[in-house]
Amino acid sequence: MPSYVTTEYPSTDGVARADRFAHWAREISQVFGGLDTRPVAANAFHGTATCDALGQLLLGSISAGPLRVRRTERQTSRGEDDHYKVALQVAGTCVVEQDGTYGTLGPGDLAICDTTRPYAFRYDAAFRTVLMLVPRAMLPVRPEAVRGLTARRLAGESGAAAVVGPFLRSLGEQARVCAGPAETGLADGAASLVTALVSEGLDRAAPAEPGHAMMLRIRAHIDSRLPDPGLTPDSIAQAHGISRRYLFKLFAAEGLTVAGWIRTRRLERCARDLAGPAAARQPIGMIAARWGLLDGRHFSRVFKAAYGQTPRDFRRRALTERAPHGRISTEADG
């Protein structure tokens, strides 16, 4: 997964008229990964954008002329990207396509695409949009389930979309001034809201699927209680009025175990904190305990099994890659 560190300002301002689109296509592709960008009008092109890192997220606020953007089969086959792209249409219209599904977005509407598969966005007139790249691992929903929702219009008039849309627009405007603990909290909040958006969309699309809505609620419950060492199958089953046996059956249907899922989500939160500058001087044991992993030796063992590195080595490498000239201090390691 790429490490987004700086604010980027792709723009055609000051670029010769004949070179504007080629310049734009190159700049946007460098920020958002391999893309095939083409004009859809013969008149002079103009585009501006602000692209900001927010923890593991990337936010782009874009205003541009008519264009078409595609991510091709060849570009997805490189295996360099593993995100969901969340698009909020602010002005103008857009047609988004993935897997043969088309959605037409107007102002306030949202759509989600999976960057591991080809997709396309077409804007036939000048437009404004907010784009957010979210690592797939941050959403506690199976990619196979999300596939049923990609490229569909998520109407912004009501429900979760009516909440997520204004949040993303504001986040796109304020991301560059958010840092430290605020950065982590806002990134988590954004991922939680997108999870709610996806969960609502899937529930509406397939309300009769056995156990589907229950499983979404259980996953959200687990994510909200990861810091609690007392989070157990018994407590989860009791909170949802089901038996342990039925709880295990729900997870087994997805090839998972309850304990394994809790551990995976806790390790993901630990990895995020270890890789972020806001917690660079916090002891590793404190970070693990914050996410309900109180046994330091056990944490180190399961973290290395999951990430191929000890927590100390993982942190050092991640922070060195983020720091200018490779300088970083992690004096609190331990």
Short mmCIF file of C-alpha atoms in Angstrom, two decimals:
data_model
loop_
_atom_site.label_atom_id
_atom_site.label_comp_id
_atom_site.label_asym_id
_atom_site.label_seq_id
_atom_site.Cartn_x
_atom_site.Cartn_y
_atom_site.Cartn_z
CA MET A 1 0.00 0.00 0.00
CA PRO A 2 1.43 3.43 -0.87
CA SER A 3 2.40 5.85 1.88
CA TYR A 4 0.77 9.21 1.22
CA VAL A 5 2.89 11.86 2.90
CA THR A 6 2.57 15.26 1.27
CA THR A 7 -0.10 17.52 -0.15
CA GLU A 8 -0.18 17.59 -3.94
CA TYR A 9 -1.64 20.35 -6.11
CA PRO A 10 -2.16 19.06 -9.66
CA SER A 11 -3.16 21.97 -11.89
CA THR A 12 -3.10 23.11 -15.49
CA ASP A 13 -2.50 26.73 -14.42
CA GLY A 14 0.52 28.13 -16.24
CA VAL A 15 0.68 25.20 -18.67
CA ALA A 16 0.62 25.86 -22.42
CA ARG A 17 -2.84 25.28 -23.90
CA ALA A 18 -1.69 22.45 -26.14
CA ASP A 19 0.00 20.64 -23.25
CA ARG A 20 -2.65 21.03 -20.57
CA PHE A 21 -4.42 17.71 -20.84
CA ALA A 22 -1.26 15.62 -21.11
CA HIS A 23 0.11 17.45 -18.06
CA TRP A 24 -3.12 16.85 -16.13
CA ALA A 25 -3.31 13.17 -17.03
CA ARG A 26 0.27 12.61 -15.91
CA GLU A 27 -0.13 14.45 -12.61
CA ILE A 28 -3.41 12.79 -11.64
CA SER A 29 -2.10 9.34 -12.54
CA GLN A 30 0.92 9.87 -10.28
CA VAL A 31 -1.31 10.76 -7.35
CA PHE A 32 -4.09 8.17 -7.78
CA GLY A 33 -2.15 5.33 -9.39
CA GLY A 34 -2.17 4.11 -12.99
CA LEU A 35 -5.07 5.64 -14.91
CA ASP A 36 -5.97 6.11 -18.57
CA THR A 37 -7.30 9.67 -18.86
CA ARG A 38 -8.76 11.03 -22.10
CA PRO A 39 -10.51 14.30 -23.07
CA VAL A 40 -14.12 14.16 -24.29
CA ALA A 41 -14.25 17.69 -25.74
CA ALA A 42 -12.08 19.57 -28.24
CA ASN A 43 -12.04 22.90 -26.39
CA ALA A 44 -9.19 23.98 -24.11
CA PHE A 45 -8.93 21.89 -20.94
CA HIS A 46 -8.53 23.24 -17.42
CA GLY A 47 -8.20 21.35 -14.15
CA THR A 48 -7.15 21.95 -10.54
CA ALA A 49 -6.98 19.61 -7.58
CA THR A 50 -5.82 19.35 -4.01
CA CYS A 51 -4.80 15.86 -2.87
CA ASP A 52 -4.04 15.23 0.78
CA ALA A 53 -2.96 12.28 2.89
CA LEU A 54 -5.03 11.56 5.98
CA GLY A 55 -3.48 8.58 7.72
CA GLN A 56 -3.92 5.65 5.35
CA LEU A 57 -6.49 7.55 3.29
CA LEU A 58 -5.97 9.78 0.26
CA LEU A 59 -8.41 12.61 -0.39
CA GLY A 60 -8.69 14.52 -3.64
CA SER A 61 -10.86 17.60 -4.30
CA ILE A 62 -10.98 18.03 -8.06
CA SER A 63 -12.43 20.61 -10.44
CA ALA A 64 -11.90 19.97 -14.13
CA GLY A 65 -13.32 20.06 -17.63
CA PRO A 66 -14.93 17.17 -19.51
CA LEU A 67 -12.89 13.96 -19.41
CA ARG A 68 -12.97 10.20 -19.15
CA VAL A 69 -10.92 8.23 -16.64
CA ARG A 70 -10.41 4.47 -16.86
CA ARG A 71 -8.45 1.94 -14.89
CA THR A 72 -7.70 -0.85 -17.33
CA GLU A 73 -7.24 -4.58 -16.91
CA ARG A 74 -3.53 -4.14 -17.54
CA GLN A 75 -3.23 -1.49 -14.84
CA THR A 76 -5.09 -3.58 -12.26
CA SER A 77 -2.97 -6.66 -13.06
CA ARG A 78 0.13 -4.96 -11.63
CA GLY A 79 -1.22 -5.57 -8.13
CA GLU A 80 -0.03 -2.18 -6.85
CA ASP A 81 -3.36 -0.98 -5.49
CA ASP A 82 -5.83 -2.49 -3.03
CA HIS A 83 -8.36 0.21 -2.26
CA TYR A 84 -11.94 1.28 -2.58
CA LYS A 85 -12.42 4.57 -4.41
CA VAL A 86 -15.30 6.54 -2.93
CA ALA A 87 -16.57 9.31 -5.23
CA LEU A 88 -18.76 12.21 -4.10
CA GLN A 89 -20.20 14.26 -6.97
CA VAL A 90 -20.20 17.93 -5.93
CA ALA A 91 -21.14 19.65 -9.21
CA GLY A 92 -21.94 18.42 -12.70
CA THR A 93 -22.73 14.81 -13.51
CA CYS A 94 -20.76 11.60 -13.86
CA VAL A 95 -21.35 8.11 -15.22
CA VAL A 96 -19.39 5.45 -13.35
CA GLU A 97 -19.00 1.87 -14.56
CA GLN A 98 -17.55 -1.32 -13.12
CA ASP A 99 -18.25 -4.97 -13.98
CA GLY A 100 -20.96 -3.94 -16.45
CA THR A 101 -22.89 -1.92 -13.84
CA TYR A 102 -23.52 1.78 -14.54
CA GLY A 103 -24.47 4.55 -12.16
CA THR A 104 -25.29 8.16 -13.05
CA LEU A 105 -24.31 10.59 -10.31
CA GLY A 106 -25.65 14.07 -9.73
CA PRO A 107 -24.62 16.60 -7.07
CA GLY A 108 -24.64 14.95 -3.64
CA ASP A 109 -24.62 11.38 -4.93
CA LEU A 110 -21.87 8.87 -4.15
CA ALA A 111 -20.45 5.73 -5.71
CA ILE A 112 -17.81 3.17 -4.76
CA CYS A 113 -15.38 1.31 -7.01
CA ASP A 114 -12.84 -1.41 -6.25
CA THR A 115 -9.43 -0.45 -7.64
CA THR A 116 -8.38 -4.10 -8.00
CA ARG A 117 -10.76 -4.38 -11.00
CA PRO A 118 -11.23 -2.17 -14.09
CA TYR A 119 -13.56 0.80 -13.74
CA ALA A 120 -14.39 4.02 -15.57
CA PHE A 121 -15.66 7.54 -14.79
CA ARG A 122 -17.01 9.78 -17.54
CA TYR A 123 -17.69 13.51 -17.09
CA ASP A 124 -19.34 15.10 -20.13
CA ALA A 125 -19.17 18.65 -18.78
CA ALA A 126 -17.19 20.66 -16.25
CA PHE A 127 -17.45 19.07 -12.82
CA ARG A 128 -16.33 19.03 -9.22
CA THR A 129 -15.80 15.86 -7.21
CA VAL A 130 -14.25 14.59 -4.00
CA LEU A 131 -12.45 11.26 -4.27
CA MET A 132 -11.24 9.18 -1.33
CA LEU A 133 -9.06 6.08 -1.52
CA VAL A 134 -9.68 3.72 1.41
CA PRO A 135 -7.56 0.59 1.92
CA ARG A 136 -9.87 -2.41 1.57
CA ALA A 137 -8.58 -3.76 4.89
CA MET A 138 -10.11 -0.77 6.70
CA LEU A 139 -13.65 -1.87 5.83
CA PRO A 140 -14.89 -4.87 7.83
CA VAL A 141 -16.93 -6.12 4.88
CA ARG A 142 -15.94 -8.93 2.54
CA PRO A 143 -14.83 -7.64 -0.90
CA GLU A 144 -17.14 -10.25 -2.47
CA ALA A 145 -20.08 -8.58 -0.75
CA VAL A 146 -18.99 -5.05 -1.70
CA ARG A 147 -18.82 -6.19 -5.33
CA GLY A 148 -22.61 -6.17 -5.42
CA LEU A 149 -22.60 -2.44 -4.66
CA THR A 150 -19.77 -1.06 -6.79
CA ALA A 151 -20.62 1.55 -9.45
CA ARG A 152 -24.19 1.88 -8.20
CA ARG A 153 -25.62 5.32 -7.47
CA LEU A 154 -25.92 5.92 -3.75
CA ALA A 155 -28.47 8.72 -3.63
CA GLY A 156 -27.40 11.63 -1.46
CA GLU A 157 -30.87 12.76 -0.43
CA SER A 158 -31.35 10.43 2.52
CA GLY A 159 -29.88 7.67 4.66
CA ALA A 160 -26.18 7.17 5.21
CA ALA A 161 -25.25 8.94 1.96
CA ALA A 162 -26.84 12.15 3.25
CA VAL A 163 -24.39 12.02 6.17
CA VAL A 164 -21.31 10.72 4.37
CA GLY A 165 -21.48 13.22 1.50
CA PRO A 166 -21.20 16.44 3.55
CA PHE A 167 -18.56 14.82 5.76
CA LEU A 168 -16.37 13.94 2.76
CA ARG A 169 -16.76 17.38 1.25
CA SER A 170 -15.72 19.04 4.51
CA LEU A 171 -12.91 16.54 5.01
CA GLY A 172 -11.58 17.28 1.55
CA GLU A 173 -11.41 20.97 2.45
CA GLN A 174 -9.84 20.53 5.89
CA ALA A 175 -7.57 17.46 5.55
CA ARG A 176 -4.43 19.50 4.92
CA VAL A 177 -4.67 21.25 8.31
CA CYS A 178 -5.40 18.10 10.33
CA ALA A 179 -2.49 16.32 11.95
CA GLY A 180 -1.54 14.15 14.91
CA PRO A 181 -4.38 12.56 16.89
CA ALA A 182 -6.97 14.42 14.80
CA GLU A 183 -5.63 12.79 11.63
CA THR A 184 -6.01 9.29 13.04
CA GLY A 185 -9.46 9.94 14.47
CA LEU A 186 -10.77 11.51 11.27
CA ALA A 187 -9.39 8.66 9.15
CA ASP A 188 -11.10 6.13 11.43
CA GLY A 189 -14.29 8.17 11.30
CA ALA A 190 -14.20 8.30 7.51
CA ALA A 191 -13.68 4.53 7.29
CA SER A 192 -16.54 3.94 9.74
CA LEU A 193 -18.90 6.16 7.74
CA VAL A 194 -18.00 4.41 4.50
CA THR A 195 -18.62 1.09 6.25
CA ALA A 196 -22.06 2.37 7.28
CA LEU A 197 -22.72 3.49 3.70
CA VAL A 198 -21.74 0.09 2.31
CA SER A 199 -23.68 -1.80 4.99
CA GLU A 200 -26.83 0.19 4.28
CA GLY A 201 -26.49 -0.31 0.54
CA LEU A 202 -25.99 -4.04 0.86
CA ASP A 203 -28.88 -4.36 3.30
CA ARG A 204 -31.19 -2.58 0.86
CA ALA A 205 -29.95 -4.61 -2.09
CA ALA A 206 -30.36 -8.00 -0.42
CA PRO A 207 -32.52 -7.65 2.73
CA ALA A 208 -33.53 -11.30 2.72
CA GLU A 209 -30.03 -12.79 2.70
CA PRO A 210 -29.83 -15.01 5.83
CA GLY A 211 -27.52 -13.66 8.50
CA HIS A 212 -26.23 -10.84 6.31
CA ALA A 213 -27.57 -7.89 8.32
CA MET A 214 -26.67 -9.63 11.59
CA MET A 215 -23.09 -10.18 10.43
CA LEU A 216 -22.71 -6.51 9.48
CA ARG A 217 -23.94 -5.47 12.94
CA ILE A 218 -21.58 -7.93 14.62
CA ARG A 219 -18.57 -6.66 12.66
CA ALA A 220 -19.42 -3.07 13.53
CA HIS A 221 -19.86 -4.08 17.19
CA ILE A 222 -16.44 -5.75 17.24
CA ASP A 223 -14.73 -2.72 15.64
CA SER A 224 -16.25 -0.37 18.20
CA ARG A 225 -15.01 -2.51 21.10
CA LEU A 226 -11.54 -3.57 20.01
CA PRO A 227 -9.86 -1.77 22.95
CA ASP A 228 -11.83 -3.89 25.45
CA PRO A 229 -9.81 -6.95 26.58
CA GLY A 230 -13.13 -8.47 27.63
CA LEU A 231 -14.38 -8.65 24.05
CA THR A 232 -15.18 -12.38 23.69
CA PRO A 233 -17.53 -14.62 21.73
CA ASP A 234 -19.76 -14.78 24.80
CA SER A 235 -20.01 -10.98 25.12
CA ILE A 236 -20.66 -10.61 21.39
CA ALA A 237 -23.35 -13.27 21.34
CA GLN A 238 -25.03 -11.78 24.41
CA ALA A 239 -25.00 -8.26 22.92
CA HIS A 240 -26.85 -9.53 19.84
CA GLY A 241 -29.23 -11.94 21.52
CA ILE A 242 -27.86 -15.03 19.78
CA SER A 243 -26.13 -18.20 20.91
CA ARG A 244 -22.40 -18.84 20.71
CA ARG A 245 -23.13 -21.66 18.32
CA TYR A 246 -25.00 -19.39 15.90
CA LEU A 247 -22.26 -16.76 16.18
CA PHE A 248 -19.62 -19.33 15.24
CA LYS A 249 -21.83 -20.53 12.38
CA LEU A 250 -22.07 -17.01 10.93
CA PHE A 251 -18.29 -16.62 10.89
CA ALA A 252 -17.67 -20.16 9.64
CA ALA A 253 -19.90 -19.42 6.63
CA GLU A 254 -17.28 -16.84 5.59
CA GLY A 255 -14.32 -19.08 6.37
CA LEU A 256 -13.50 -17.16 9.56
CA THR A 257 -13.40 -17.62 13.30
CA VAL A 258 -14.57 -15.08 15.85
CA ALA A 259 -11.24 -14.99 17.71
CA GLY A 260 -9.30 -14.80 14.46
CA TRP A 261 -11.35 -11.86 13.21
CA ILE A 262 -10.94 -9.95 16.48
CA ARG A 263 -7.20 -10.57 16.41
CA THR A 264 -6.91 -9.46 12.77
CA ARG A 265 -8.76 -6.20 13.37
CA ARG A 266 -6.70 -5.45 16.49
CA LEU A 267 -3.45 -6.09 14.64
CA GLU A 268 -4.58 -3.80 11.81
CA ARG A 269 -5.17 -0.98 14.29
CA CYS A 270 -1.80 -1.61 15.92
CA ALA A 271 -0.06 -1.60 12.53
CA ARG A 272 -1.75 1.68 11.65
CA ASP A 273 -0.59 3.32 14.90
CA LEU A 274 2.93 1.92 14.59
CA ALA A 275 3.21 3.37 11.08
CA GLY A 276 1.90 6.81 12.05
CA PRO A 277 4.00 9.72 13.34
CA ALA A 278 1.41 10.63 15.98
CA ALA A 279 2.40 7.55 18.04
CA ALA A 280 6.09 7.48 17.08
CA ARG A 281 7.25 7.95 20.68
CA GLN A 282 4.68 5.76 22.37
CA PRO A 283 5.93 2.40 23.69
CA ILE A 284 4.94 -0.53 21.53
CA GLY A 285 3.40 -2.27 24.53
CA MET A 286 1.18 0.76 25.15
CA ILE A 287 -0.07 0.68 21.57
CA ALA A 288 -0.83 -3.04 21.79
CA ALA A 289 -2.64 -2.61 25.11
CA ARG A 290 -4.68 0.25 23.68
CA TRP A 291 -6.21 -2.25 21.26
CA GLY A 292 -6.86 -4.98 23.81
CA LEU A 293 -3.62 -6.96 23.38
CA LEU A 294 -2.19 -7.02 26.88
CA ASP A 295 0.39 -9.82 26.58
CA GLY A 296 3.48 -8.26 25.00
CA ARG A 297 5.14 -11.52 23.98
CA HIS A 298 1.96 -12.88 22.46
CA PHE A 299 1.44 -9.61 20.59
CA SER A 300 4.94 -9.68 19.12
CA ARG A 301 4.50 -13.28 18.02
CA VAL A 302 1.13 -12.86 16.31
CA PHE A 303 2.15 -9.52 14.77
CA LYS A 304 5.24 -11.07 13.18
CA ALA A 305 3.17 -13.98 11.91
CA ALA A 306 0.74 -11.55 10.27
CA TYR A 307 3.15 -8.91 8.94
CA GLY A 308 6.43 -10.77 8.56
CA GLN A 309 8.27 -8.36 10.88
CA THR A 310 8.48 -7.68 14.57
CA PRO A 311 6.47 -4.64 15.71
CA ARG A 312 9.74 -2.76 16.31
CA ASP A 313 11.08 -3.46 12.81
CA PHE A 314 7.70 -2.69 11.23
CA ARG A 315 7.55 0.67 12.97
CA ARG A 316 11.13 1.60 12.14
CA ARG A 317 10.69 0.80 8.46
CA ALA A 318 7.33 2.57 8.15
CA LEU A 319 8.46 5.74 9.87
CA THR A 320 11.77 5.83 7.98
CA GLU A 321 9.87 5.69 4.70
CA ARG A 322 7.67 8.61 5.79
CA ALA A 323 10.45 10.81 7.21
CA PRO A 324 12.42 13.27 5.04
CA HIS A 325 15.95 12.00 4.29
CA GLY A 326 15.14 8.81 6.21
CA ARG A 327 15.55 10.44 9.62
CA ILE A 328 13.24 9.23 12.35
CA SER A 329 13.42 8.73 16.09
CA THR A 330 11.55 5.93 17.84
CA GLU A 331 13.17 6.20 21.23
CA ALA A 332 10.08 4.85 22.95
CA ASP A 333 10.29 1.45 21.23
CA GLY A 334 9.84 -1.32 23.71
#
